[in-house]
Amino acid sequence: MANCKRNYLDPEDEDDNKGGRYEKIPPTSLPQKSEIFKSPPGHEELISTRSVPLNIYNLPPELLEKIIDYTNLRQHKILRTTSKRMREVSDEYIMHNFRKALKRCTTVYRCSYKSAVFKSIKQATEVYIRSGFRSIFCGCLLPILDSCTKDQFSPRMYQVENFLLHFFDITDSLLGNENSQQSRLLYTVTIMRFIKAFRKSAIIYSETAPSYWKVVVELKGPWLRESKYLAREHTQACNNLLVILTELLIADITRQELKRIWKCRNKIYIFGNDNSCSDCARRSYFTLIIHGPEKISALLRSCLENDLENFKWPLQWPRDQFTFYLNI
């Protein structure tokens, strides 16, 4: 019988065959259920058993993930809707494969398109994943995982755009109010960590006062024609900006020239990446203005002043009110 197993993202990685998450489970560890019935009087020595069918949801997570290995996209989506436990197992399966592929790409193919896509997706979504939207991320990522299997692990840019727009639309609807404290804070931290992720980003101006912080960051290479974004008033434009920064970061990591006109939701964006090494390379200037307490300013400053790997994720996001303005 042909082996129809579907290896998401990285079929060449044989770590799963070396024990760990998918090592074989001893038969004795599988739960067994039976009912024992006593024979009629006079026949006590005869005892019969009737096996009770085993519910698939009672299987160990390792076996459930093996079952997911053999499903296609439609079947996997259906499995996720059958129970909370199956969705949790599916989430763990998807996150494991995503992190495994990300680690492999960043260590073996550091500047490849594949590596850039995974890094940029992580950059765009990590703040939200750490804030309770992990399952939403996994559900939205499924189509990309499926296409990766078919297209040698290189998602097309339109697939990445659709994934991000879908993901941010769902998170906005769950947050309820796009002007809420949590929505504004998650977006602001994501933007600042995005700016820090570019190879040639530099703070060229910073001004601090009580309940006020203004900073100007220069990006050498990436450029964007749009001149102004107001995070409080144009939610769709904010999400579109995250998608644009994702594509610019992919171009920055791969050192590729980029010029593009993108029409999305009745808006037109012109942006690109100038990979020339001369002093005449195009630049973008991000002016960020924060009005809020010191706790908020300190958190946001750490996004730009510390390396991404050294960023200290707060155990709880601050609940203090603040305003955020971004001019490009």
Short mmCIF file of C-alpha atoms in Angstrom, two decimals:
data_model
loop_
_atom_site.label_atom_id
_atom_site.label_comp_id
_atom_site.label_asym_id
_atom_site.label_seq_id
_atom_site.Cartn_x
_atom_site.Cartn_y
_atom_site.Cartn_z
CA MET A 1 0.00 0.00 0.00
CA ALA A 2 1.40 3.38 -0.94
CA ASN A 3 2.41 5.68 1.88
CA CYS A 4 0.22 8.80 1.66
CA LYS A 5 1.73 10.57 4.65
CA ARG A 6 1.83 14.36 4.22
CA ASN A 7 4.91 15.99 5.73
CA TYR A 8 4.13 19.67 6.25
CA LEU A 9 6.90 22.16 5.56
CA ASP A 10 9.95 19.93 5.81
CA PRO A 11 9.82 16.32 4.58
CA GLU A 12 13.61 16.11 4.54
CA ASP A 13 13.84 16.68 8.27
CA GLU A 14 13.92 13.25 9.83
CA ASP A 15 14.05 14.40 13.44
CA ASP A 16 10.60 12.96 13.97
CA ASN A 17 11.90 9.49 13.16
CA LYS A 18 14.53 9.69 15.87
CA GLY A 19 12.16 9.55 18.80
CA GLY A 20 10.79 12.59 20.56
CA ARG A 21 7.37 13.80 19.49
CA TYR A 22 6.58 10.85 17.23
CA GLU A 23 8.34 7.92 18.87
CA LYS A 24 6.36 4.70 18.91
CA ILE A 25 3.99 4.29 21.81
CA PRO A 26 4.15 0.89 23.57
CA PRO A 27 0.93 -1.04 23.07
CA THR A 28 0.44 -1.18 26.83
CA SER A 29 0.13 2.59 26.98
CA LEU A 30 -2.99 2.65 24.82
CA PRO A 31 -6.15 2.89 26.88
CA GLN A 32 -8.24 -0.24 26.74
CA LYS A 33 -11.89 -0.46 27.71
CA SER A 34 -13.97 -3.56 28.32
CA GLU A 35 -17.09 -4.59 30.17
CA ILE A 36 -17.21 -7.85 32.16
CA PHE A 37 -20.45 -9.80 32.42
CA LYS A 38 -21.03 -12.66 34.85
CA SER A 39 -22.58 -15.82 33.49
CA PRO A 40 -25.96 -17.08 34.73
CA PRO A 41 -26.03 -18.94 38.08
CA GLY A 42 -24.39 -22.30 37.81
CA HIS A 43 -21.97 -21.12 35.13
CA GLU A 44 -19.84 -18.73 37.20
CA GLU A 45 -16.67 -20.11 35.66
CA LEU A 46 -17.68 -18.68 32.29
CA ILE A 47 -16.86 -15.00 32.05
CA SER A 48 -17.20 -13.11 28.79
CA THR A 49 -15.96 -9.69 27.80
CA ARG A 50 -17.34 -7.27 25.27
CA SER A 51 -14.96 -4.66 23.90
CA VAL A 52 -16.15 -1.07 23.89
CA PRO A 53 -15.06 0.94 20.79
CA LEU A 54 -12.22 3.32 21.65
CA ASN A 55 -13.01 7.02 21.12
CA ILE A 56 -10.38 8.64 18.91
CA TYR A 57 -10.20 11.62 21.26
CA ASN A 58 -8.93 9.34 24.03
CA LEU A 59 -5.78 8.52 22.08
CA PRO A 60 -2.47 10.04 23.24
CA PRO A 61 -1.53 13.35 21.55
CA GLU A 62 1.37 11.66 19.72
CA LEU A 63 -1.02 9.29 17.95
CA LEU A 64 -3.49 12.06 17.15
CA GLU A 65 -0.68 14.04 15.52
CA LYS A 66 0.24 10.98 13.47
CA ILE A 67 -3.37 10.85 12.27
CA ILE A 68 -3.13 14.53 11.28
CA ASP A 69 0.00 13.64 9.27
CA TYR A 70 -2.20 11.67 6.86
CA THR A 71 -4.88 14.32 6.34
CA ASN A 72 -5.21 16.84 3.56
CA LEU A 73 -6.17 20.48 4.07
CA ARG A 74 -9.94 19.92 4.03
CA GLN A 75 -9.73 16.94 6.39
CA HIS A 76 -7.44 18.80 8.77
CA LYS A 77 -9.86 21.73 8.92
CA ILE A 78 -12.72 19.34 9.72
CA LEU A 79 -10.69 17.66 12.48
CA ARG A 80 -10.05 21.05 14.10
CA THR A 81 -13.79 21.64 14.42
CA THR A 82 -14.65 18.30 16.04
CA SER A 83 -13.57 19.11 19.61
CA LYS A 84 -11.56 21.50 21.73
CA ARG A 85 -8.95 18.82 22.42
CA MET A 86 -8.47 18.05 18.73
CA ARG A 87 -8.02 21.75 18.01
CA GLU A 88 -5.40 21.98 20.76
CA VAL A 89 -3.55 18.96 19.34
CA SER A 90 -3.76 20.51 15.86
CA ASP A 91 -2.39 23.81 17.21
CA GLU A 92 0.56 22.01 18.78
CA TYR A 93 1.17 20.10 15.55
CA ILE A 94 1.11 23.25 13.41
CA MET A 95 3.32 25.28 15.78
CA HIS A 96 5.83 22.42 15.98
CA ASN A 97 6.12 22.20 12.20
CA PHE A 98 6.30 25.97 11.79
CA ARG A 99 9.07 26.34 14.40
CA LYS A 100 10.95 23.36 13.00
CA ALA A 101 10.89 24.83 9.49
CA LEU A 102 11.85 28.27 10.82
CA LYS A 103 14.82 26.86 12.71
CA ARG A 104 16.00 24.81 9.74
CA CYS A 105 15.71 27.74 7.34
CA THR A 106 17.48 30.21 9.59
CA THR A 107 20.41 27.86 10.20
CA VAL A 108 20.83 26.37 6.71
CA TYR A 109 19.31 28.87 4.26
CA ARG A 110 19.70 32.17 6.12
CA CYS A 111 19.09 34.54 3.19
CA SER A 112 16.78 32.38 1.10
CA TYR A 113 13.25 33.42 0.17
CA LYS A 114 11.88 30.53 2.22
CA SER A 115 13.78 31.65 5.31
CA ALA A 116 12.70 35.27 4.78
CA VAL A 117 9.02 34.30 4.56
CA PHE A 118 9.08 32.34 7.82
CA LYS A 119 11.04 35.06 9.64
CA SER A 120 8.69 37.77 8.42
CA ILE A 121 5.54 35.83 9.32
CA LYS A 122 6.94 35.35 12.81
CA GLN A 123 7.79 39.05 13.03
CA ALA A 124 4.28 40.08 12.00
CA THR A 125 2.40 37.73 14.33
CA GLU A 126 4.57 36.95 17.36
CA VAL A 127 3.15 39.72 19.56
CA TYR A 128 -0.39 38.51 18.88
CA ILE A 129 0.50 34.83 19.36
CA ARG A 130 1.99 35.63 22.77
CA SER A 131 -1.18 37.56 23.64
CA GLY A 132 -3.59 34.65 23.31
CA PHE A 133 -4.20 34.39 19.55
CA ARG A 134 -2.13 31.25 19.02
CA SER A 135 -5.04 29.09 17.88
CA ILE A 136 -6.22 31.79 15.45
CA PHE A 137 -2.72 31.91 13.99
CA CYS A 138 -2.64 28.13 13.51
CA GLY A 139 -6.04 28.03 11.82
CA CYS A 140 -5.12 30.84 9.41
CA LEU A 141 -1.72 29.30 8.64
CA LEU A 142 -3.13 25.96 7.48
CA PRO A 143 -3.56 26.92 3.77
CA ILE A 144 0.06 28.09 3.66
CA LEU A 145 1.24 24.80 5.15
CA ASP A 146 -0.73 22.91 2.52
CA SER A 147 0.69 24.98 -0.34
CA CYS A 148 4.19 24.55 1.09
CA THR A 149 3.81 20.79 0.67
CA LYS A 150 2.94 21.22 -3.01
CA ASP A 151 5.26 24.09 -3.96
CA GLN A 152 8.55 23.08 -2.36
CA PHE A 153 7.97 25.15 0.75
CA SER A 154 7.86 28.57 -0.93
CA PRO A 155 4.54 30.33 -0.26
CA ARG A 156 3.63 32.90 -2.87
CA MET A 157 3.48 36.50 -1.70
CA TYR A 158 -0.25 36.75 -2.37
CA GLN A 159 -0.76 33.78 -0.03
CA VAL A 160 1.22 35.53 2.71
CA GLU A 161 -0.84 38.70 2.18
CA ASN A 162 -4.14 36.81 2.36
CA PHE A 163 -3.00 34.97 5.47
CA LEU A 164 -1.98 38.17 7.29
CA LEU A 165 -5.10 40.13 6.31
CA HIS A 166 -7.30 37.23 7.42
CA PHE A 167 -5.39 36.86 10.69
CA PHE A 168 -5.52 40.56 11.58
CA ASP A 169 -9.20 40.83 10.62
CA ILE A 170 -10.04 38.02 13.05
CA THR A 171 -7.92 39.46 15.86
CA ASP A 172 -9.55 42.87 15.37
CA SER A 173 -13.01 41.32 15.60
CA LEU A 174 -12.08 39.40 18.76
CA LEU A 175 -10.55 42.47 20.39
CA GLY A 176 -13.89 44.16 19.75
CA ASN A 177 -12.78 47.76 19.51
CA GLU A 178 -9.85 48.67 17.28
CA ASN A 179 -9.29 51.78 19.43
CA SER A 180 -9.04 49.76 22.64
CA GLN A 181 -5.92 49.79 24.78
CA GLN A 182 -5.00 46.19 23.97
CA SER A 183 -5.49 46.59 20.22
CA ARG A 184 -3.41 49.78 20.11
CA LEU A 185 -0.62 48.34 22.27
CA LEU A 186 -0.26 45.08 20.30
CA TYR A 187 -0.17 47.02 17.04
CA THR A 188 2.38 49.55 18.32
CA VAL A 189 4.75 46.91 19.70
CA THR A 190 4.49 44.97 16.42
CA ILE A 191 5.31 48.07 14.34
CA MET A 192 8.33 48.96 16.48
CA ARG A 193 9.73 45.43 16.46
CA PHE A 194 9.22 45.36 12.68
CA ILE A 195 11.27 48.55 12.27
CA LYS A 196 14.02 47.09 14.45
CA ALA A 197 14.13 43.90 12.34
CA PHE A 198 15.46 45.64 9.21
CA ARG A 199 19.21 45.37 8.63
CA LYS A 200 19.84 49.10 8.23
CA SER A 201 17.62 50.77 10.80
CA ALA A 202 18.96 53.57 12.98
CA ILE A 203 17.49 56.01 15.49
CA ILE A 204 18.44 59.50 14.28
CA TYR A 205 16.39 61.57 16.73
CA SER A 206 14.85 60.99 20.15
CA GLU A 207 13.09 63.43 22.48
CA THR A 208 11.74 62.52 25.90
CA ALA A 209 9.55 64.50 28.27
CA PRO A 210 7.05 63.57 31.00
CA SER A 211 4.31 61.46 29.38
CA TYR A 212 5.83 62.10 25.96
CA TRP A 213 8.32 60.39 23.66
CA LYS A 214 9.17 61.23 20.07
CA VAL A 215 11.58 59.16 18.01
CA VAL A 216 12.61 59.20 14.35
CA VAL A 217 13.99 56.01 12.81
CA GLU A 218 15.74 55.84 9.44
CA LEU A 219 15.47 52.75 7.25
CA LYS A 220 18.01 52.61 4.46
CA GLY A 221 16.68 50.67 1.48
CA PRO A 222 12.94 50.18 2.12
CA TRP A 223 10.69 53.00 0.95
CA LEU A 224 6.97 53.72 0.98
CA ARG A 225 5.07 56.39 -0.90
CA GLU A 226 2.24 56.80 1.63
CA SER A 227 2.99 59.74 3.90
CA LYS A 228 0.81 59.35 6.98
CA TYR A 229 -0.88 56.68 9.11
CA LEU A 230 -3.02 57.41 12.14
CA ALA A 231 -3.28 54.26 14.23
CA ARG A 232 -6.41 55.49 15.98
CA GLU A 233 -8.47 56.26 12.90
CA HIS A 234 -7.59 53.96 10.01
CA THR A 235 -7.62 50.37 11.21
CA GLN A 236 -7.52 48.79 7.75
CA ALA A 237 -4.64 51.06 6.74
CA CYS A 238 -2.78 49.94 9.86
CA ASN A 239 -3.22 46.27 8.99
CA ASN A 240 -2.22 46.99 5.40
CA LEU A 241 0.96 48.62 6.70
CA LEU A 242 1.85 45.42 8.57
CA VAL A 243 1.45 43.46 5.33
CA ILE A 244 3.64 45.96 3.45
CA LEU A 245 6.33 45.80 6.14
CA THR A 246 6.25 42.00 5.87
CA GLU A 247 6.98 42.13 2.14
CA LEU A 248 9.65 44.80 2.61
CA LEU A 249 11.33 42.69 5.30
CA ILE A 250 11.34 39.68 2.96
CA ALA A 251 13.07 41.81 0.31
CA ASP A 252 15.51 43.17 2.90
CA ILE A 253 16.49 39.70 4.16
CA THR A 254 16.96 38.31 0.64
CA ARG A 255 18.80 41.48 -0.54
CA GLN A 256 16.44 41.82 -3.49
CA GLU A 257 15.34 44.91 -5.37
CA LEU A 258 11.62 45.54 -5.12
CA LYS A 259 9.23 47.99 -6.76
CA ARG A 260 5.55 47.38 -6.38
CA ILE A 261 2.12 48.97 -6.65
CA TRP A 262 -0.39 47.22 -4.40
CA LYS A 263 -4.10 47.86 -4.44
CA CYS A 264 -5.88 46.62 -1.35
CA ARG A 265 -9.32 47.51 -0.03
CA ASN A 266 -9.76 50.54 -2.28
CA LYS A 267 -6.33 51.91 -1.39
CA ILE A 268 -3.21 52.06 -3.56
CA TYR A 269 0.26 51.68 -2.06
CA ILE A 270 3.57 52.24 -3.83
CA PHE A 271 6.59 50.78 -2.07
CA GLY A 272 9.87 49.01 -2.71
CA ASN A 273 13.37 48.13 -1.57
CA ASP A 274 16.56 49.75 -2.85
CA ASN A 275 19.37 47.24 -2.35
CA SER A 276 22.17 49.44 -3.70
CA CYS A 277 25.13 50.00 -1.39
CA SER A 278 25.70 53.62 -2.37
CA ASP A 279 24.95 56.59 -0.15
CA CYS A 280 22.24 57.55 -2.64
CA ALA A 281 20.08 54.54 -1.74
CA ARG A 282 16.50 55.47 -0.94
CA ARG A 283 15.49 55.89 2.68
CA SER A 284 12.34 55.94 4.77
CA TYR A 285 11.82 57.92 7.94
CA PHE A 286 9.40 56.68 10.59
CA THR A 287 8.38 59.33 13.10
CA LEU A 288 6.71 57.83 16.15
CA ILE A 289 5.07 59.92 18.87
CA ILE A 290 3.87 58.40 22.14
CA HIS A 291 1.73 60.17 24.75
CA GLY A 292 1.45 58.03 27.86
CA PRO A 293 2.93 57.01 31.22
CA GLU A 294 6.56 56.01 31.71
CA LYS A 295 5.65 52.31 31.88
CA ILE A 296 4.38 52.43 28.29
CA SER A 297 7.30 54.53 27.04
CA ALA A 298 9.85 52.19 28.65
CA LEU A 299 8.25 49.15 27.02
CA LEU A 300 8.17 50.76 23.58
CA ARG A 301 11.71 52.14 23.88
CA SER A 302 12.97 48.62 24.60
CA CYS A 303 11.50 47.52 21.25
CA LEU A 304 13.84 49.87 19.38
CA GLU A 305 16.83 50.12 21.70
CA ASN A 306 17.35 46.41 22.48
CA ASP A 307 18.09 43.56 20.11
CA LEU A 308 15.03 41.55 19.12
CA GLU A 309 16.38 38.46 20.86
CA ASN A 310 16.96 40.39 24.10
CA PHE A 311 13.48 41.88 24.24
CA LYS A 312 11.87 41.06 27.60
CA TRP A 313 8.30 40.02 27.01
CA PRO A 314 6.05 41.35 29.78
CA LEU A 315 4.18 38.80 31.84
CA GLN A 316 1.15 41.07 31.49
CA TRP A 317 0.65 43.89 29.03
CA PRO A 318 0.26 47.33 30.66
CA ARG A 319 -3.30 48.59 30.88
CA ASP A 320 -2.41 52.28 31.01
CA GLN A 321 -4.00 54.50 28.40
CA PHE A 322 -1.79 56.05 25.72
CA THR A 323 -1.92 57.46 22.19
CA PHE A 324 0.31 56.54 19.29
CA TYR A 325 1.01 58.44 16.07
CA LEU A 326 3.09 57.20 13.16
CA ASN A 327 4.18 59.38 10.26
CA ILE A 328 6.14 58.01 7.29
#
